[in-house]
GROMACS .gro file of N, CA and C in nm:
model
  510
    1MET      N    1   0.084  -0.118   0.000
    1MET     CA    2   0.000   0.000   0.000
    1MET      C    3   0.090   0.125   0.000
    2HIS      N    4   0.057   0.221  -0.084
    2HIS     CA    5   0.130   0.347  -0.086
    2HIS      C    6   0.100   0.421   0.044
    3PRO      N    7   0.200   0.483   0.106
    3PRO     CA    8   0.180   0.550   0.236
    3PRO      C    9   0.069   0.655   0.235
    4LEU      N   10   0.047   0.723   0.125
    4LEU     CA   11  -0.058   0.824   0.122
    4LEU      C   12  -0.197   0.765   0.137
    5GLN      N   13  -0.213   0.638   0.105
    5GLN     CA   14  -0.345   0.574   0.118
    5GLN      C   15  -0.385   0.558   0.265
    6MET      N   16  -0.291   0.571   0.356
    6MET     CA   17  -0.321   0.560   0.499
    6MET      C   18  -0.393   0.684   0.550
    7PHE      N   19  -0.383   0.795   0.477
    7PHE     CA   20  -0.442   0.921   0.522
    7PHE      C   21  -0.570   0.949   0.445
    8GLN      N   22  -0.684   0.945   0.516
    8GLN     CA   23  -0.813   0.970   0.452
    8GLN      C   24  -0.864   1.111   0.479
    9PHE      N   25  -0.827   1.167   0.593
    9PHE     CA   26  -0.878   1.297   0.634
    9PHE      C   27  -0.766   1.400   0.632
   10CYS      N   28  -0.800   1.521   0.596
   10CYS     CA   29  -0.704   1.631   0.597
   10CYS      C   30  -0.658   1.656   0.741
   11PRO      N   31  -0.527   1.658   0.766
   11PRO     CA   32  -0.479   1.680   0.902
   11PRO      C   33  -0.501   1.823   0.953
   12ARG      N   34  -0.530   1.916   0.863
   12ARG     CA   35  -0.554   2.054   0.905
   12ARG      C   36  -0.701   2.078   0.940
   13CYS      N   37  -0.795   2.034   0.853
   13CYS     CA   38  -0.936   2.068   0.876
   13CYS      C   39  -1.026   1.946   0.897
   14GLY      N   40  -0.973   1.825   0.874
   14GLY     CA   41  -1.051   1.704   0.895
   14GLY      C   42  -1.141   1.665   0.779
   15SER      N   43  -1.134   1.737   0.668
   15SER     CA   44  -1.219   1.710   0.553
   15SER      C   45  -1.188   1.574   0.491
   16LEU      N   46  -1.293   1.511   0.439
   16LEU     CA   47  -1.277   1.386   0.362
   16LEU      C   48  -1.239   1.415   0.217
   17GLN      N   49  -1.239   1.542   0.179
   17GLN     CA   50  -1.201   1.581   0.043
   17GLN      C   51  -1.049   1.594   0.034
   18PHE      N   52  -0.980   1.491   0.074
   18PHE     CA   53  -0.834   1.487   0.079
   18PHE      C   54  -0.789   1.390  -0.029
   19GLU      N   55  -0.747   1.442  -0.143
   19GLU     CA   56  -0.722   1.361  -0.262
   19GLU      C   57  -0.576   1.363  -0.304
   20GLU      N   58  -0.538   1.258  -0.378
   20GLU     CA   59  -0.401   1.253  -0.429
   20GLU      C   60  -0.376   1.373  -0.519
   21HIS      N   61  -0.263   1.436  -0.496
   21HIS     CA   62  -0.220   1.553  -0.572
   21HIS      C   63  -0.106   1.515  -0.666
   22SER      N   64  -0.019   1.429  -0.617
   22SER     CA   65   0.094   1.375  -0.694
   22SER      C   66   0.136   1.244  -0.628
   23PHE      N   67   0.240   1.183  -0.680
   23PHE     CA   68   0.289   1.057  -0.625
   23PHE      C   69   0.325   1.069  -0.476
   24LYS      N   70   0.367   1.188  -0.434
   24LYS     CA   71   0.413   1.206  -0.296
   24LYS      C   72   0.331   1.307  -0.216
   25SER      N   73   0.213   1.345  -0.266
   25SER     CA   74   0.136   1.444  -0.191
   25SER      C   75  -0.014   1.424  -0.207
   26LYS      N   76  -0.087   1.481  -0.110
   26LYS     CA   77  -0.233   1.487  -0.114
   26LYS      C   78  -0.275   1.633  -0.094
   27HIS      N   79  -0.387   1.669  -0.156
   27HIS     CA   80  -0.437   1.805  -0.152
   27HIS      C   81  -0.579   1.804  -0.096
   28CYS      N   82  -0.606   1.897  -0.004
   28CYS     CA   83  -0.741   1.908   0.053
   28CYS      C   84  -0.822   2.007  -0.029
   29LEU      N   85  -0.935   1.959  -0.083
   29LEU     CA   86  -1.023   2.046  -0.160
   29LEU      C   87  -1.101   2.140  -0.068
   30GLY      N   88  -1.106   2.108   0.062
   30GLY     CA   89  -1.179   2.191   0.158
   30GLY      C   90  -1.102   2.316   0.199
   31CYS      N   91  -0.975   2.299   0.238
   31CYS     CA   92  -0.899   2.415   0.290
   31CYS      C   93  -0.775   2.449   0.208
   32GLY      N   94  -0.742   2.364   0.110
   32GLY     CA   95  -0.627   2.393   0.024
   32GLY      C   96  -0.494   2.338   0.073
   33PHE      N   97  -0.493   2.276   0.189
   33PHE     CA   98  -0.368   2.222   0.245
   33PHE      C   99  -0.312   2.112   0.154
   34VAL      N  100  -0.179   2.114   0.134
   34VAL     CA  101  -0.111   2.009   0.059
   34VAL      C  102  -0.016   1.939   0.156
   35TYR      N  103  -0.033   1.808   0.168
   35TYR     CA  104   0.051   1.727   0.256
   35TYR      C  105   0.150   1.648   0.170
   36TYR      N  106   0.279   1.665   0.198
   36TYR     CA  107   0.384   1.590   0.129
   36TYR      C  108   0.433   1.479   0.219
   37PHE      N  109   0.433   1.359   0.167
   37PHE     CA  110   0.484   1.244   0.242
   37PHE      C  111   0.632   1.231   0.211
   38ASN      N  112   0.716   1.254   0.312
   38ASN     CA  113   0.861   1.246   0.296
   38ASN      C  114   0.917   1.132   0.380
   39THR      N  115   1.035   1.090   0.346
   39THR     CA  116   1.099   0.982   0.420
   39THR      C  117   1.144   1.029   0.557
   40SER      N  118   1.159   0.933   0.649
   40SER     CA  119   1.214   0.960   0.781
   40SER      C  120   1.362   0.928   0.777
   41ALA      N  121   1.441   1.004   0.848
   41ALA     CA  122   1.585   0.980   0.853
   41ALA      C  123   1.619   0.881   0.965
   42SER      N  124   1.711   0.792   0.935
   42SER     CA  125   1.757   0.693   1.031
   42SER      C  126   1.909   0.680   1.016
   43THR      N  127   1.974   0.638   1.123
   43THR     CA  128   2.119   0.623   1.121
   43THR      C  129   2.159   0.481   1.158
   44ALA      N  130   2.277   0.442   1.114
   44ALA     CA  131   2.336   0.315   1.153
   44ALA      C  132   2.488   0.330   1.148
   45ALA      N  133   2.556   0.259   1.238
   45ALA     CA  134   2.701   0.276   1.248
   45ALA      C  135   2.776   0.145   1.230
   46PHE      N  136   2.880   0.154   1.149
   46PHE     CA  137   2.980   0.048   1.139
   46PHE      C  138   3.088   0.086   1.240
   47ILE      N  139   3.082   0.026   1.358
   47ILE     CA  140   3.179   0.056   1.464
   47ILE      C  141   3.277  -0.060   1.470
   48THR      N  142   3.403  -0.029   1.449
   48THR     CA  143   3.505  -0.133   1.454
   48THR      C  144   3.598  -0.109   1.572
   49ASP      N  145   3.659  -0.219   1.619
   49ASP     CA  146   3.758  -0.207   1.725
   49ASP      C  147   3.897  -0.199   1.661
   50GLU      N  148   4.000  -0.195   1.744
   50GLU     CA  149   4.137  -0.182   1.694
   50GLU      C  150   4.179  -0.299   1.607
   51ASP      N  151   4.113  -0.414   1.622
   51ASP     CA  152   4.144  -0.532   1.541
   51ASP      C  153   4.061  -0.540   1.413
   52GLY      N  154   3.978  -0.438   1.387
   52GLY     CA  155   3.898  -0.437   1.266
   52GLY      C  156   3.769  -0.517   1.275
   53ARG      N  157   3.735  -0.565   1.395
   53ARG     CA  158   3.611  -0.641   1.412
   53ARG      C  159   3.494  -0.544   1.420
   54LEU      N  160   3.379  -0.587   1.369
   54LEU     CA  161   3.259  -0.503   1.363
   54LEU      C  162   3.168  -0.528   1.483
   55LEU      N  163   3.123  -0.419   1.545
   55LEU     CA  164   3.027  -0.430   1.654
   55LEU      C  165   2.888  -0.454   1.596
   56VAL      N  166   2.824  -0.564   1.637
   56VAL     CA  167   2.688  -0.594   1.593
   56VAL      C  168   2.597  -0.608   1.714
   57ALA      N  169   2.470  -0.585   1.689
   57ALA     CA  170   2.369  -0.594   1.794
   57ALA      C  171   2.268  -0.701   1.755
   58ARG      N  172   2.211  -0.766   1.854
   58ARG     CA  173   2.099  -0.857   1.829
   58ARG      C  174   1.971  -0.781   1.866
   59ARG      N  175   1.875  -0.779   1.774
   59ARG     CA  176   1.752  -0.705   1.794
   59ARG      C  177   1.665  -0.772   1.901
   60ALA      N  178   1.620  -0.693   1.998
   60ALA     CA  179   1.536  -0.744   2.106
   60ALA      C  180   1.387  -0.731   2.074
   61LYS      N  181   1.354  -0.652   1.972
   61LYS     CA  182   1.214  -0.625   1.940
   61LYS      C  183   1.189  -0.640   1.791
   62GLU      N  184   1.061  -0.651   1.757
   62GLU     CA  185   1.021  -0.650   1.616
   62GLU      C  186   1.037  -0.508   1.562
   63PRO      N  187   1.060  -0.492   1.436
   63PRO     CA  188   1.069  -0.598   1.336
   63PRO      C  189   1.204  -0.670   1.342
   64ALA      N  190   1.205  -0.790   1.293
   64ALA     CA  191   1.326  -0.873   1.280
   64ALA      C  192   1.390  -0.908   1.414
   65ARG      N  193   1.306  -0.929   1.515
   65ARG     CA  194   1.355  -0.966   1.647
   65ARG      C  195   1.446  -1.090   1.640
   66GLY      N  196   1.558  -1.084   1.711
   66GLY     CA  197   1.651  -1.196   1.717
   66GLY      C  198   1.758  -1.196   1.610
   67THR      N  199   1.742  -1.112   1.508
   67THR     CA  200   1.842  -1.106   1.402
   67THR      C  201   1.950  -1.002   1.437
   68LEU      N  202   2.055  -1.002   1.359
   68LEU     CA  203   2.163  -0.906   1.382
   68LEU      C  204   2.128  -0.771   1.321
   69ASP      N  205   2.193  -0.668   1.375
   69ASP     CA  206   2.170  -0.531   1.332
   69ASP      C  207   2.295  -0.451   1.361
   70LEU      N  208   2.297  -0.329   1.313
   70LEU     CA  209   2.401  -0.233   1.348
   70LEU      C  210   2.341  -0.135   1.449
   71PRO      N  211   2.422  -0.082   1.540
   71PRO     CA  212   2.369   0.021   1.631
   71PRO      C  213   2.318   0.141   1.550
   72GLY      N  214   2.206   0.196   1.594
   72GLY     CA  215   2.151   0.313   1.527
   72GLY      C  216   2.003   0.323   1.549
   73GLY      N  217   1.941   0.419   1.482
   73GLY     CA  218   1.798   0.438   1.495
   73GLY      C  219   1.753   0.567   1.430
   74PHE      N  220   1.627   0.602   1.456
   74PHE     CA  221   1.566   0.718   1.394
   74PHE      C  222   1.623   0.849   1.447
   75VAL      N  223   1.628   0.948   1.358
   75VAL     CA  224   1.669   1.083   1.394
   75VAL      C  225   1.547   1.152   1.453
   76ASP      N  226   1.564   1.208   1.573
   76ASP     CA  227   1.454   1.279   1.639
   76ASP      C  228   1.440   1.421   1.584
   77LEU      N  229   1.327   1.484   1.614
   77LEU     CA  230   1.305   1.623   1.575
   77LEU      C  231   1.416   1.712   1.630
   78PHE      N  232   1.459   1.806   1.549
   78PHE     CA  233   1.560   1.907   1.586
   78PHE      C  234   1.697   1.847   1.615
   79GLU      N  235   1.724   1.728   1.565
   79GLU     CA  236   1.849   1.659   1.591
   79GLU      C  237   1.923   1.641   1.458
   80THR      N  238   2.056   1.656   1.461
   80THR     CA  239   2.134   1.625   1.342
   80THR      C  240   2.155   1.475   1.335
   81ALA      N  241   2.195   1.426   1.219
   81ALA     CA  242   2.224   1.284   1.205
   81ALA      C  243   2.337   1.243   1.299
   82GLU      N  244   2.435   1.329   1.315
   82GLU     CA  245   2.547   1.299   1.405
   82GLU      C  246   2.503   1.292   1.551
   83GLU      N  247   2.415   1.384   1.591
   83GLU     CA  248   2.362   1.379   1.727
   83GLU      C  249   2.279   1.253   1.749
   84ALA      N  250   2.199   1.217   1.649
   84ALA     CA  251   2.118   1.095   1.659
   84ALA      C  252   2.210   0.974   1.671
   85MET      N  253   2.317   0.972   1.594
   85MET     CA  254   2.410   0.860   1.597
   85MET      C  255   2.471   0.847   1.737
   86GLN      N  256   2.516   0.957   1.793
   86GLN     CA  257   2.574   0.955   1.929
   86GLN      C  258   2.471   0.907   2.031
   87ARG      N  259   2.350   0.961   2.024
   87ARG     CA  260   2.245   0.926   2.119
   87ARG      C  261   2.209   0.778   2.108
   88GLU      N  262   2.185   0.731   1.986
   88GLU     CA  263   2.145   0.592   1.965
   88GLU      C  264   2.253   0.494   2.011
   89ILE      N  265   2.379   0.525   1.982
   89ILE     CA  266   2.488   0.437   2.025
   89ILE      C  267   2.495   0.433   2.177
   90LYS      N  268   2.482   0.547   2.240
   90LYS     CA  269   2.484   0.553   2.387
   90LYS      C  270   2.367   0.473   2.445
   91GLU      N  271   2.246   0.492   2.388
   91GLU     CA  272   2.127   0.422   2.438
   91GLU      C  273   2.138   0.271   2.420
   92GLU      N  274   2.190   0.226   2.307
   92GLU     CA  275   2.191   0.084   2.275
   92GLU      C  276   2.313   0.008   2.324
   93THR      N  277   2.426   0.078   2.338
   93THR     CA  278   2.551   0.007   2.370
   93THR      C  279   2.620   0.056   2.497
   94GLY      N  280   2.587   0.175   2.542
   94GLY     CA  281   2.657   0.236   2.654
   94GLY      C  282   2.785   0.307   2.613
   95LEU      N  283   2.823   0.296   2.486
   95LEU     CA  284   2.946   0.360   2.438
   95LEU      C  285   2.924   0.507   2.406
   96GLU      N  286   3.026   0.586   2.434
   96GLU     CA  287   3.024   0.726   2.391
   96GLU      C  288   3.125   0.740   2.279
   97VAL      N  289   3.072   0.750   2.158
   97VAL     CA  290   3.156   0.762   2.039
   97VAL      C  291   3.132   0.899   1.980
   98ALA      N  292   3.239   0.978   1.966
   98ALA     CA  293   3.223   1.116   1.921
   98ALA      C  294   3.263   1.138   1.776
   99ASN      N  295   3.353   1.059   1.724
   99ASN     CA  296   3.404   1.084   1.589
   99ASN      C  297   3.347   0.985   1.489
  100PHE      N  298   3.263   1.038   1.400
  100PHE     CA  299   3.200   0.957   1.297
  100PHE      C  300   3.241   1.010   1.161
  101GLN      N  301   3.241   0.919   1.065
  101GLN     CA  302   3.261   0.960   0.927
  101GLN      C  303   3.144   0.906   0.846
  102TYR      N  304   3.080   0.995   0.770
  102TYR     CA  305   2.968   0.955   0.686
  102TYR      C  306   3.019   0.865   0.574
  103LEU      N  307   2.945   0.755   0.546
  103LEU     CA  308   2.982   0.662   0.440
  103LEU      C  309   2.890   0.671   0.319
  104PHE      N  310   2.760   0.642   0.339
  104PHE     CA  311   2.664   0.638   0.230
  104PHE      C  312   2.523   0.631   0.287
  105SER      N  313   2.424   0.637   0.199
  105SER     CA  314   2.284   0.623   0.242
  105SER      C  315   2.213   0.522   0.153
  106LEU      N  316   2.106   0.464   0.209
  106LEU     CA  317   2.023   0.369   0.135
  106LEU      C  318   1.876   0.392   0.170
  107PRO      N  319   1.787   0.390   0.070
  107PRO     CA  320   1.645   0.399   0.101
  107PRO      C  321   1.599   0.265   0.159
  108ASN      N  322   1.496   0.271   0.242
  108ASN     CA  323   1.449   0.150   0.308
  108ASN      C  324   1.300   0.164   0.338
  109ILE      N  325   1.236   0.051   0.359
  109ILE     CA  326   1.099   0.049   0.410
  109ILE      C  327   1.105  -0.030   0.540
  110TYR      N  328   1.070   0.037   0.650
  110TYR     CA  329   1.077  -0.018   0.784
  110TYR      C  330   0.935  -0.044   0.831
  111GLU      N  331   0.901  -0.169   0.856
  111GLU     CA  332   0.766  -0.200   0.900
  111GLU      C  333   0.755  -0.177   1.051
  112TYR      N  334   0.659  -0.094   1.089
  112TYR     CA  335   0.639  -0.061   1.230
  112TYR      C  336   0.490  -0.057   1.260
  113SER      N  337   0.446  -0.138   1.354
  113SER     CA  338   0.305  -0.144   1.394
  113SER      C  339   0.212  -0.165   1.275
  114GLY      N  340   0.255  -0.247   1.181
  114GLY     CA  341   0.173  -0.277   1.066
  114GLY      C  342   0.176  -0.172   0.956
  115LEU      N  343   0.255  -0.067   0.973
  115LEU     CA  344   0.267   0.038   0.872
  115LEU      C  345   0.406   0.032   0.809
  116GLU      N  346   0.413   0.072   0.684
  116GLU     CA  347   0.542   0.081   0.617
  116GLU      C  348   0.593   0.224   0.629
  117VAL      N  349   0.706   0.239   0.700
  117VAL     CA  350   0.768   0.370   0.717
  117VAL      C  351   0.884   0.379   0.618
  118HIS      N  352   0.875   0.472   0.526
  118HIS     CA  353   0.983   0.492   0.429
  118HIS      C  354   1.093   0.571   0.498
  119THR      N  355   1.215   0.517   0.491
  119THR     CA  356   1.328   0.582   0.558
  119THR      C  357   1.443   0.604   0.459
  120LEU      N  358   1.530   0.694   0.496
  120LEU     CA  359   1.659   0.709   0.431
  120LEU      C  360   1.761   0.680   0.540
  121ASP      N  361   1.827   0.566   0.528
  121ASP     CA  362   1.922   0.521   0.629
  121ASP      C  363   2.060   0.577   0.598
  122LEU      N  364   2.115   0.653   0.692
  122LEU     CA  365   2.245   0.717   0.677
  122LEU      C  366   2.349   0.634   0.753
  123PHE      N  367   2.449   0.586   0.682
  123PHE     CA  368   2.549   0.498   0.742
  123PHE      C  369   2.678   0.575   0.771
  124PHE      N  370   2.730   0.550   0.890
  124PHE     CA  371   2.852   0.614   0.937
  124PHE      C  372   2.951   0.507   0.980
  125LYS      N  373   3.077   0.547   0.995
  125LYS     CA  374   3.176   0.456   1.052
  125LYS      C  375   3.246   0.525   1.166
  126ALA      N  376   3.289   0.443   1.261
  126ALA     CA  377   3.363   0.492   1.378
  126ALA      C  378   3.451   0.379   1.428
  127THR      N  379   3.553   0.415   1.502
  127THR     CA  380   3.643   0.316   1.560
  127THR      C  381   3.651   0.341   1.710
  128VAL      N  382   3.648   0.233   1.787
  128VAL     CA  383   3.668   0.242   1.931
  128VAL      C  384   3.804   0.179   1.962
  129SER      N  385   3.869   0.233   2.064
  129SER     CA  386   4.000   0.180   2.098
  129SER      C  387   4.007   0.151   2.247
  130GLY      N  388   4.103   0.069   2.282
  130GLY     CA  389   4.122   0.033   2.422
  130GLY      C  390   4.018  -0.066   2.468
  131SER      N  391   4.009  -0.077   2.600
  131SER     CA  392   3.913  -0.169   2.660
  131SER      C  393   3.772  -0.113   2.645
  132VAL      N  394   3.683  -0.192   2.588
  132VAL     CA  395   3.547  -0.148   2.561
  132VAL      C  396   3.450  -0.229   2.645
  133THR      N  397   3.365  -0.159   2.721
  133THR     CA  398   3.260  -0.224   2.798
  133THR      C  399   3.127  -0.201   2.727
  134LEU      N  400   3.064  -0.310   2.687
  134LEU     CA  401   2.938  -0.301   2.615
  134LEU      C  402   2.821  -0.329   2.709
  135SER      N  403   2.717  -0.248   2.699
  135SER     CA  404   2.598  -0.264   2.783
  135SER      C  405   2.474  -0.262   2.694
  136PRO      N  406   2.428  -0.380   2.649
  136PRO     CA  407   2.309  -0.381   2.563
  136PRO      C  408   2.187  -0.327   2.637
  137ALA      N  409   2.116  -0.237   2.570
  137ALA     CA  410   1.997  -0.176   2.630
  137ALA      C  411   1.904  -0.130   2.519
  138ASP      N  412   1.794  -0.067   2.559
  138ASP     CA  413   1.695  -0.015   2.467
  138ASP      C  414   1.634  -0.130   2.387
  139ASP      N  415   1.654  -0.135   2.257
  139ASP     CA  416   1.596  -0.243   2.177
  139ASP      C  417   1.701  -0.345   2.132
  140VAL      N  418   1.809  -0.358   2.211
  140VAL     CA  419   1.919  -0.450   2.183
  140VAL      C  420   1.928  -0.553   2.295
  141SER      N  421   1.934  -0.682   2.259
  141SER     CA  422   1.945  -0.786   2.361
  141SER      C  423   2.088  -0.834   2.382
  142GLU      N  424   2.174  -0.812   2.282
  142GLU     CA  425   2.310  -0.863   2.290
  142GLU      C  426   2.400  -0.780   2.199
  143LEU      N  427   2.524  -0.763   2.240
  143LEU     CA  428   2.625  -0.691   2.161
  143LEU      C  429   2.752  -0.773   2.157
  144PHE      N  430   2.816  -0.777   2.041
  144PHE     CA  431   2.944  -0.846   2.031
  144PHE      C  432   3.016  -0.802   1.903
  145PHE      N  433   3.145  -0.827   1.899
  145PHE     CA  434   3.226  -0.795   1.783
  145PHE      C  435   3.242  -0.919   1.695
  146LEU      N  436   3.238  -0.899   1.563
  146LEU     CA  437   3.256  -1.008   1.467
  146LEU      C  438   3.372  -0.976   1.374
  147ASP      N  439   3.449  -1.079   1.342
  147ASP     CA  440   3.552  -1.068   1.240
  147ASP      C  441   3.480  -1.051   1.106
  148PRO      N  442   3.517  -0.950   1.026
  148PRO     CA  443   3.448  -0.929   0.897
  148PRO      C  444   3.444  -1.053   0.808
  149LYS      N  445   3.543  -1.141   0.820
  149LYS     CA  446   3.547  -1.262   0.737
  149LYS      C  447   3.436  -1.360   0.773
  150THR      N  448   3.379  -1.348   0.893
  150THR     CA  449   3.275  -1.441   0.937
  150THR      C  450   3.134  -1.384   0.921
  151ILE      N  451   3.123  -1.261   0.876
  151ILE     CA  452   2.993  -1.194   0.866
  151ILE      C  453   2.915  -1.245   0.744
  152ARG      N  454   2.789  -1.280   0.770
  152ARG     CA  455   2.696  -1.320   0.663
  152ARG      C  456   2.580  -1.220   0.662
  153SER      N  457   2.560  -1.156   0.550
  153SER     CA  458   2.453  -1.055   0.544
  153SER      C  459   2.317  -1.116   0.574
  154SER      N  460   2.299  -1.244   0.546
  154SER     CA  461   2.170  -1.310   0.570
  154SER      C  462   2.134  -1.318   0.718
  155ASP      N  463   2.231  -1.296   0.807
  155ASP     CA  464   2.205  -1.295   0.951
  155ASP      C  465   2.142  -1.164   0.998
  156PHE      N  466   2.140  -1.063   0.911
  156PHE     CA  467   2.088  -0.931   0.946
  156PHE      C  468   1.945  -0.923   0.896
  157GLY      N  469   1.853  -0.883   0.984
  157GLY     CA  470   1.711  -0.893   0.955
  157GLY      C  471   1.649  -0.781   0.875
  158LEU      N  472   1.710  -0.664   0.872
  158LEU     CA  473   1.651  -0.551   0.801
  158LEU      C  474   1.717  -0.536   0.664
  159ALA      N  475   1.635  -0.513   0.562
  159ALA     CA  476   1.682  -0.513   0.423
  159ALA      C  477   1.795  -0.413   0.398
  160SER      N  478   1.781  -0.291   0.446
  160SER     CA  479   1.885  -0.191   0.417
  160SER      C  480   2.014  -0.225   0.491
  161ILE      N  481   2.003  -0.284   0.610
  161ILE     CA  482   2.123  -0.323   0.684
  161ILE      C  483   2.194  -0.436   0.609
  162ARG      N  484   2.118  -0.532   0.557
  162ARG     CA  485   2.179  -0.640   0.476
  162ARG      C  486   2.254  -0.582   0.358
  163ARG      N  487   2.190  -0.489   0.285
  163ARG     CA  488   2.256  -0.427   0.169
  163ARG      C  489   2.380  -0.350   0.211
  164ALA      N  490   2.372  -0.281   0.323
  164ALA     CA  491   2.488  -0.206   0.372
  164ALA      C  492   2.602  -0.299   0.413
  165ILE      N  493   2.569  -0.409   0.479
  165ILE     CA  494   2.670  -0.507   0.519
  165ILE      C  495   2.739  -0.562   0.394
  166GLU      N  496   2.662  -0.597   0.293
  166GLU     CA  497   2.719  -0.649   0.168
  166GLU      C  498   2.814  -0.547   0.105
  167ARG      N  499   2.776  -0.422   0.110
  167ARG     CA  500   2.860  -0.316   0.055
  167ARG      C  501   2.987  -0.298   0.139
  168TRP      N  502   2.972  -0.303   0.271
  168TRP     CA  503   3.085  -0.282   0.363
  168TRP      C  504   3.185  -0.397   0.355
  169VAL      N  505   3.134  -0.520   0.355
  169VAL     CA  506   3.221  -0.637   0.351
  169VAL      C  507   3.290  -0.646   0.214
  170GLY      N  508   3.218  -0.602   0.110
  170GLY     CA  509   3.276  -0.594  -0.024
  170GLY      C  510   3.278  -0.724  -0.091
   0.00000   0.00000   0.00000
């Protein structure tokens, strides 16, 4: 289902005269409001240790509960992608990582509560050094480092993360 089909009423005036205006928008014939459906921003991090091993998380919740993932999550209102990356890593791993380098982005469809949320996933890389204490929390049940040679993209439950892993592993 196209995301615009989920909206029947104008969010400004409540009119049922809320019709498709274009592929990405609806127009209200009652008040003139035009609603554009845009993607949500999300972040994910390739965090490696001094030995080049990748930090992976096991998902504690749906979607894709029990599969592997990268630390990250949605960008909140008024937050930069870098701030979201720092916050999500702290929430999910307990790590405070300050230096990130942007790598690439991938479009994705994230299923949440029976709805398809269109996202643009922004991938970053970071390195941690020294003794690292990992504390899985939030929507993560387990954290561990993997040697890149042992990584299988099929172990990762979210489509964009699988594609990113395939790109990263090369």
